[in-house]
């Protein structure tokens, strides 16, 4: 079940993750959230989505409710290492969001009693774990009967872009090779529903949504971020160490991301799958 987290937590990776909000990354789940609920956020990363979820279940933030404010819900955020968890802790502290508990835990073997949480959530995590079905079994176990297990994952083979720069095809092939070498599945989106069924869920709503980057600002952000990531993040070091890519290849891919970012015709769509599993 062991897998190495391909991206790591280099600044260039965090630049991407910290852009995420509950709205742009968990919209499919939002209609089911209300103050008072308890949520487990599996693989919370730097915790921007976590803090948003905590605000949504925080009874104290319900406007004009005075003494009738609903009880506050809580979010438990888990990560595999204390260092990674520290990033989410710092994000919550910076926002003054107090209804979050933090724990080091592995998605494959959650250290929580059966039926603990109303909602169990994982964003872009199942693609990185060694056994996503076991992770979903555990997410199901710690969810209350009648609760919701929610997961969203991208599908790398479903990414589409223009212009069709050959170096970006190289980037995709290299990412898939490194991620699979680490025990993950980068084309996770298309498999989410099947993983949920294998984990024992019988009532699953499966949907898809995309991120699209096509304005000069969005292209500069995404292209600049990957131009750095392919040279400096854990993935870059793994690609070199394993012999999957030479430094010149990474330089070429990095330059291509900047070319794409500077092209007024540049467009990129990132396909995601979502599952809402009724426990
Ligand atoms: C792509 S990041 C997503 C972070 C956050 N959910 C978000 O969307 O911003 C995936 C996170 O899952 C964590 N992770 C990887 N394997 C895990 C496991 N077995 N159990 C819990 N977390 C894990 C990684 O450390 C990483 O922070």
Tab-separated table of C-alpha atoms and ligand atoms in Angstrom:
chain	number	residue	atom	x	y	z
A	1	UNK	CA	0.000	0.000	0.000
A	2	UNK	CA	3.043	2.237	0.204
A	3	UNK	CA	3.250	5.017	-2.332
A	4	UNK	CA	5.503	8.037	-2.556
A	5	UNK	CA	3.682	11.357	-2.902
A	6	UNK	CA	4.889	12.430	-6.354
A	7	UNK	CA	4.619	16.209	-6.069
A	8	UNK	CA	6.059	16.830	-2.589
A	9	UNK	CA	5.486	20.197	-0.941
A	10	UNK	CA	7.951	22.506	-2.728
A	11	UNK	CA	6.828	26.148	-2.973
A	12	UNK	CA	5.987	25.674	-6.680
A	13	UNK	CA	3.556	22.876	-5.735
A	14	UNK	CA	2.031	24.828	-2.849
A	15	UNK	CA	1.452	27.770	-5.221
A	16	UNK	CA	-0.975	25.508	-7.047
A	17	UNK	CA	-2.609	23.907	-4.005
A	18	UNK	CA	-3.111	27.230	-2.164
A	19	UNK	CA	-5.191	28.527	-5.068
A	20	UNK	CA	-7.820	25.902	-4.270
A	21	UNK	CA	-11.069	26.769	-2.545
A	22	UNK	CA	-14.125	24.776	-1.546
A	23	UNK	CA	-15.920	26.538	-4.383
A	24	UNK	CA	-13.433	25.745	-7.180
A	25	UNK	CA	-12.570	22.248	-5.911
A	26	UNK	CA	-15.531	20.846	-3.948
A	27	UNK	CA	-18.617	22.490	-5.487
A	28	UNK	CA	-20.258	19.054	-5.936
A	29	UNK	CA	-20.213	18.588	-2.134
A	30	UNK	CA	-21.283	22.059	-1.003
A	31	UNK	CA	-25.079	21.522	-1.222
A	32	UNK	CA	-24.703	18.798	1.450
A	33	UNK	CA	-22.830	20.933	3.995
A	34	UNK	CA	-24.402	22.886	6.829
A	35	UNK	CA	-23.331	24.244	10.206
A	36	UNK	CA	-22.896	21.580	12.850
A	37	UNK	CA	-21.587	18.761	10.646
A	38	UNK	CA	-18.345	16.927	11.358
A	39	UNK	CA	-15.954	16.464	8.423
A	40	UNK	CA	-12.795	14.420	7.959
A	41	UNK	CA	-10.493	15.952	5.313
A	42	UNK	CA	-8.117	13.223	4.145
A	43	UNK	CA	-4.775	14.449	2.723
A	44	UNK	CA	-5.531	18.087	3.485
A	45	UNK	CA	-2.242	19.430	2.042
A	46	UNK	CA	-1.779	23.146	2.760
A	47	UNK	CA	-5.382	23.279	3.934
A	48	UNK	CA	-7.106	26.048	1.993
A	49	UNK	CA	-10.033	23.762	1.112
A	50	UNK	CA	-9.998	22.445	4.698
A	51	UNK	CA	-10.348	25.958	6.133
A	52	UNK	CA	-13.176	26.750	3.711
A	53	UNK	CA	-15.007	23.558	4.738
A	54	UNK	CA	-14.500	24.466	8.404
A	55	UNK	CA	-16.065	27.889	7.804
A	56	UNK	CA	-19.072	26.250	6.135
A	57	UNK	CA	-19.822	24.030	9.158
A	58	UNK	CA	-18.969	26.736	11.689
A	59	UNK	CA	-22.184	27.709	13.476
A	60	UNK	CA	-20.556	30.868	14.821
A	61	UNK	CA	-20.288	32.214	11.265
A	62	UNK	CA	-24.018	31.978	10.530
A	63	UNK	CA	-25.064	35.641	10.071
A	64	UNK	CA	-27.544	37.272	12.460
A	65	UNK	CA	-28.199	34.092	14.417
A	66	UNK	CA	-27.267	35.595	17.841
A	67	UNK	CA	-27.881	33.229	20.762
A	68	UNK	CA	-29.740	30.898	18.346
A	69	UNK	CA	-26.490	30.168	16.442
A	70	UNK	CA	-26.324	26.495	15.496
A	71	UNK	CA	-23.751	24.296	17.195
A	72	UNK	CA	-20.392	24.522	15.529
A	73	UNK	CA	-19.290	21.638	13.400
A	74	UNK	CA	-15.646	20.627	13.211
A	75	UNK	CA	-13.195	19.486	10.577
A	76	UNK	CA	-10.466	16.964	11.300
A	77	UNK	CA	-7.570	17.423	8.873
A	78	UNK	CA	-5.161	14.562	8.314
A	79	UNK	CA	-1.842	14.260	6.520
A	80	UNK	CA	0.852	11.596	6.355
A	81	UNK	CA	3.594	13.714	7.890
A	82	UNK	CA	3.715	16.303	10.660
A	83	UNK	CA	5.498	18.695	8.271
A	84	UNK	CA	2.686	18.586	5.731
A	85	UNK	CA	0.111	18.932	8.510
A	86	UNK	CA	1.956	22.016	9.754
A	87	UNK	CA	1.094	23.786	6.484
A	88	UNK	CA	-2.641	23.316	7.096
A	89	UNK	CA	-2.256	24.307	10.730
A	90	UNK	CA	-0.574	27.571	9.662
A	91	UNK	CA	-3.325	28.285	7.118
A	92	UNK	CA	-6.056	27.797	9.754
A	93	UNK	CA	-4.187	29.998	12.244
A	94	UNK	CA	-3.696	32.755	9.660
A	95	UNK	CA	-7.456	32.751	8.983
A	96	UNK	CA	-8.406	32.478	12.669
A	97	UNK	CA	-10.444	29.349	11.806
A	98	UNK	CA	-10.551	27.503	15.119
A	99	UNK	CA	-12.878	24.534	14.509
A	100	UNK	CA	-10.184	22.341	12.929
A	101	UNK	CA	-8.386	19.431	14.588
A	102	UNK	CA	-5.178	18.053	13.121
A	103	UNK	CA	-3.809	14.524	13.094
A	104	UNK	CA	-1.045	12.616	11.348
A	105	UNK	CA	-2.726	9.589	9.764
A	106	UNK	CA	-2.599	7.366	6.697
A	107	UNK	CA	-5.696	7.065	4.512
A	108	UNK	CA	-5.195	3.287	4.312
A	109	UNK	CA	-5.596	2.775	8.075
A	110	UNK	CA	-7.524	5.618	9.684
A	111	UNK	CA	-7.148	5.884	13.425
A	112	UNK	CA	-10.807	6.757	14.073
A	113	UNK	CA	-13.713	4.700	15.357
A	114	UNK	CA	-16.370	3.406	12.970
A	115	UNK	CA	-19.063	5.976	12.178
A	116	UNK	CA	-17.220	9.046	13.510
A	117	UNK	CA	-17.867	11.685	10.798
A	118	UNK	CA	-20.884	13.037	8.912
A	119	UNK	CA	-18.761	13.724	5.820
A	120	UNK	CA	-15.431	12.211	4.762
A	121	UNK	CA	-13.699	14.174	2.011
A	122	UNK	CA	-10.561	13.739	-0.107
A	123	UNK	CA	-9.444	16.117	-2.855
A	124	UNK	CA	-6.723	14.943	-5.275
A	125	UNK	CA	-5.583	12.272	-2.838
A	126	UNK	CA	-6.777	8.898	-4.156
A	127	UNK	CA	-4.596	9.278	-7.266
A	128	UNK	CA	-1.539	9.330	-4.985
A	129	UNK	CA	-2.209	6.463	-2.564
A	130	UNK	CA	-0.959	2.918	-3.078
A	131	UNK	CA	-4.394	1.311	-2.656
A	132	UNK	CA	-7.282	3.721	-3.359
A	133	UNK	CA	-9.913	1.012	-2.773
A	134	UNK	CA	-8.546	0.337	0.718
A	135	UNK	CA	-8.492	4.110	1.369
A	136	UNK	CA	-12.145	4.354	0.300
A	137	UNK	CA	-13.025	1.338	2.509
A	138	UNK	CA	-11.509	3.178	5.445
A	139	UNK	CA	-13.279	6.421	4.523
A	140	UNK	CA	-16.523	4.435	4.415
A	141	UNK	CA	-15.849	2.790	7.783
A	142	UNK	CA	-15.285	6.085	9.636
A	143	UNK	CA	-18.338	7.733	8.026
A	144	UNK	CA	-21.643	7.658	9.922
A	145	UNK	CA	-24.422	5.542	8.387
A	146	UNK	CA	-26.365	7.979	6.216
A	147	UNK	CA	-23.303	10.201	5.830
A	148	UNK	CA	-21.340	11.068	2.696
A	149	UNK	CA	-17.934	10.052	1.398
A	150	UNK	CA	-16.829	12.558	-1.243
A	151	UNK	CA	-13.765	12.420	-3.480
A	152	UNK	CA	-12.537	14.399	-6.465
A	153	UNK	CA	-9.553	13.506	-8.608
A	154	UNK	CA	-8.132	14.754	-11.853
A	155	UNK	CA	-7.529	12.481	-14.814
A	156	UNK	CA	-4.222	13.346	-16.446
A	157	UNK	CA	-4.996	11.599	-19.735
A	158	UNK	CA	-8.110	13.778	-19.863
A	159	UNK	CA	-6.142	17.055	-19.793
A	160	UNK	CA	-6.580	18.951	-23.085
A	161	UNK	CA	-4.617	21.945	-24.297
A	162	UNK	CA	-3.786	24.199	-27.221
A	163	UNK	CA	-1.391	24.889	-28.866
A	164	UNK	CA	-0.400	21.234	-29.149
A	165	UNK	CA	3.242	21.695	-28.159
A	166	UNK	CA	5.117	18.356	-28.365
A	167	UNK	CA	6.992	19.145	-25.146
A	168	UNK	CA	3.672	19.211	-23.260
A	169	UNK	CA	2.985	15.679	-24.519
A	170	UNK	CA	6.417	14.795	-23.112
A	171	UNK	CA	5.410	16.435	-19.833
A	172	UNK	CA	2.244	14.326	-19.615
A	173	UNK	CA	4.042	11.062	-20.436
A	174	UNK	CA	6.800	11.839	-17.951
A	175	UNK	CA	4.362	12.752	-15.178
A	176	UNK	CA	2.397	9.529	-15.737
A	177	UNK	CA	5.590	7.460	-15.687
A	178	UNK	CA	6.908	9.031	-12.481
A	179	UNK	CA	3.528	8.935	-10.693
A	180	UNK	CA	3.024	5.249	-11.575
A	181	UNK	CA	6.617	4.496	-10.539
A	182	UNK	CA	5.656	5.956	-7.146
A	183	UNK	CA	2.646	3.633	-6.843
A	184	UNK	CA	-0.050	6.167	-7.825
A	185	UNK	CA	-2.549	6.294	-10.696
A	186	UNK	CA	-2.517	9.647	-12.530
A	187	UNK	CA	-5.538	8.741	-14.698
A	188	UNK	CA	-7.561	8.390	-11.509
A	189	UNK	CA	-10.664	10.347	-12.491
A	190	UNK	CA	-12.091	7.717	-14.847
A	191	UNK	CA	-11.526	5.034	-12.187
A	192	UNK	CA	-13.141	6.767	-9.187
A	193	UNK	CA	-16.592	5.231	-9.652
A	194	UNK	CA	-15.134	1.745	-10.064
A	195	UNK	CA	-12.965	2.200	-6.963
A	196	UNK	CA	-16.054	3.266	-4.975
A	197	UNK	CA	-17.929	0.151	-6.118
A	198	UNK	CA	-14.947	-2.069	-5.231
A	199	UNK	CA	-14.877	-0.453	-1.774
A	200	UNK	CA	-18.456	-1.604	-1.206
A	201	UNK	CA	-20.508	1.514	-1.983
A	202	UNK	CA	-23.747	0.783	-3.812
A	203	UNK	CA	-25.228	4.301	-3.892
A	204	UNK	CA	-22.780	6.577	-5.725
A	205	UNK	CA	-23.378	9.755	-7.713
A	206	UNK	CA	-20.533	10.279	-10.188
A	207	UNK	CA	-20.024	13.601	-11.947
A	208	UNK	CA	-17.250	15.568	-13.618
A	209	UNK	CA	-16.042	19.158	-13.615
A	210	UNK	CA	-13.096	21.048	-15.034
A	211	UNK	CA	-10.664	23.797	-14.291
A	212	UNK	CA	-9.964	25.956	-17.332
A	213	UNK	CA	-6.997	28.299	-17.708
A	214	UNK	CA	-7.263	30.598	-20.725
A	215	UNK	CA	-6.811	34.218	-19.598
A	216	UNK	CA	-3.348	35.830	-19.649
A	217	UNK	CA	-3.316	35.897	-15.838
A	218	UNK	CA	-4.415	32.260	-15.435
A	219	UNK	CA	-1.959	31.090	-18.082
A	220	UNK	CA	0.896	33.004	-16.447
A	221	UNK	CA	0.020	31.411	-13.106
A	222	UNK	CA	-0.414	27.807	-14.306
A	223	UNK	CA	2.369	27.885	-16.918
A	224	UNK	CA	4.795	29.669	-14.584
A	225	UNK	CA	3.970	27.241	-11.807
A	226	UNK	CA	4.670	24.140	-13.959
A	227	UNK	CA	7.754	25.777	-15.502
A	228	UNK	CA	9.136	25.825	-11.933
A	229	UNK	CA	7.649	22.524	-10.766
A	230	UNK	CA	9.221	20.506	-13.550
A	231	UNK	CA	12.649	21.810	-12.481
A	232	UNK	CA	12.388	22.129	-8.701
A	233	UNK	CA	9.662	19.937	-7.178
A	234	UNK	CA	10.035	16.352	-5.920
A	235	UNK	CA	8.771	15.111	-9.277
A	236	UNK	CA	11.761	16.725	-11.017
A	237	UNK	CA	14.238	15.101	-8.632
A	238	UNK	CA	12.523	11.718	-8.996
A	239	UNK	CA	12.535	11.975	-12.796
A	240	UNK	CA	16.277	12.643	-12.821
A	241	UNK	CA	17.116	10.055	-10.141
A	242	UNK	CA	15.150	7.284	-11.830
A	243	UNK	CA	16.616	8.083	-15.248
A	244	UNK	CA	13.139	8.852	-16.630
A	245	UNK	CA	14.358	12.245	-17.873
A	246	UNK	CA	17.596	14.103	-18.428
A	247	UNK	CA	17.996	17.655	-17.079
A	248	UNK	CA	17.855	18.981	-20.681
A	249	UNK	CA	14.445	17.351	-21.124
A	250	UNK	CA	13.127	19.096	-18.020
A	251	UNK	CA	14.563	22.412	-19.248
A	252	UNK	CA	12.779	21.929	-22.572
A	253	UNK	CA	9.456	21.118	-20.887
A	254	UNK	CA	9.824	24.083	-18.539
A	255	UNK	CA	10.418	26.431	-21.487
A	256	UNK	CA	7.374	24.981	-23.276
A	257	UNK	CA	5.118	25.804	-20.328
A	258	UNK	CA	6.310	29.422	-20.548
A	259	UNK	CA	5.721	29.433	-24.324
A	260	UNK	CA	2.190	28.142	-23.729
A	261	UNK	CA	1.620	30.753	-21.008
A	262	UNK	CA	2.677	33.566	-23.335
A	263	UNK	CA	0.501	32.462	-26.257
A	264	UNK	CA	-2.712	34.477	-26.548
A	265	UNK	CA	-4.347	31.330	-28.015
A	266	UNK	CA	-3.246	29.208	-25.045
A	267	UNK	CA	-6.029	27.156	-23.451
A	268	UNK	CA	-5.974	24.304	-20.948
A	269	UNK	CA	-8.767	22.247	-19.482
A	270	UNK	CA	-8.285	19.870	-16.561
A	271	UNK	CA	-10.797	17.087	-16.278
A	272	UNK	CA	-11.863	15.914	-12.820
A	273	UNK	CA	-14.163	13.155	-11.656
A	274	UNK	CA	-16.198	13.439	-8.485
A	275	UNK	CA	-17.976	10.808	-6.429
A	276	UNK	CA	-20.595	11.335	-3.748
A	277	UNK	CA	-20.977	8.007	-1.974
A	278	UNK	CA	-23.853	7.520	0.412
A	279	UNK	CA	-22.609	5.450	3.350
B	1	LIG	C1	-2.413	16.796	-4.368
B	1	LIG	S1	-2.314	17.000	-2.623
B	1	LIG	C2	-3.965	17.575	-2.246
B	1	LIG	C3	-4.009	18.425	-1.005
B	1	LIG	C4	-5.396	19.019	-0.712
B	1	LIG	N1	-6.398	18.013	-0.532
B	1	LIG	C5	-5.767	19.956	-1.836
B	1	LIG	O1	-6.507	19.575	-2.734
B	1	LIG	O2	-5.251	21.087	-1.839
B	1	LIG	C6	-2.393	15.328	-2.007
B	1	LIG	C7	-2.096	15.229	-0.513
B	1	LIG	O3	-2.360	13.890	-0.073
B	1	LIG	C8	-1.390	13.534	0.895
B	1	LIG	N2	-1.309	12.072	0.941
B	1	LIG	C9	-0.649	11.253	0.103
B	1	LIG	N3	-0.793	9.969	0.484
B	1	LIG	C10	-1.575	9.969	1.603
B	1	LIG	C11	-2.065	8.958	2.473
B	1	LIG	N4	-1.767	7.669	2.285
B	1	LIG	N5	-2.843	9.330	3.512
B	1	LIG	C12	-3.143	10.653	3.719
B	1	LIG	N6	-2.696	11.655	2.930
B	1	LIG	C13	-1.922	11.319	1.881
B	1	LIG	C14	-0.112	14.213	0.400
B	1	LIG	O4	0.824	14.379	1.445
B	1	LIG	C15	-0.633	15.513	-0.177
B	1	LIG	O5	-0.532	16.591	0.723
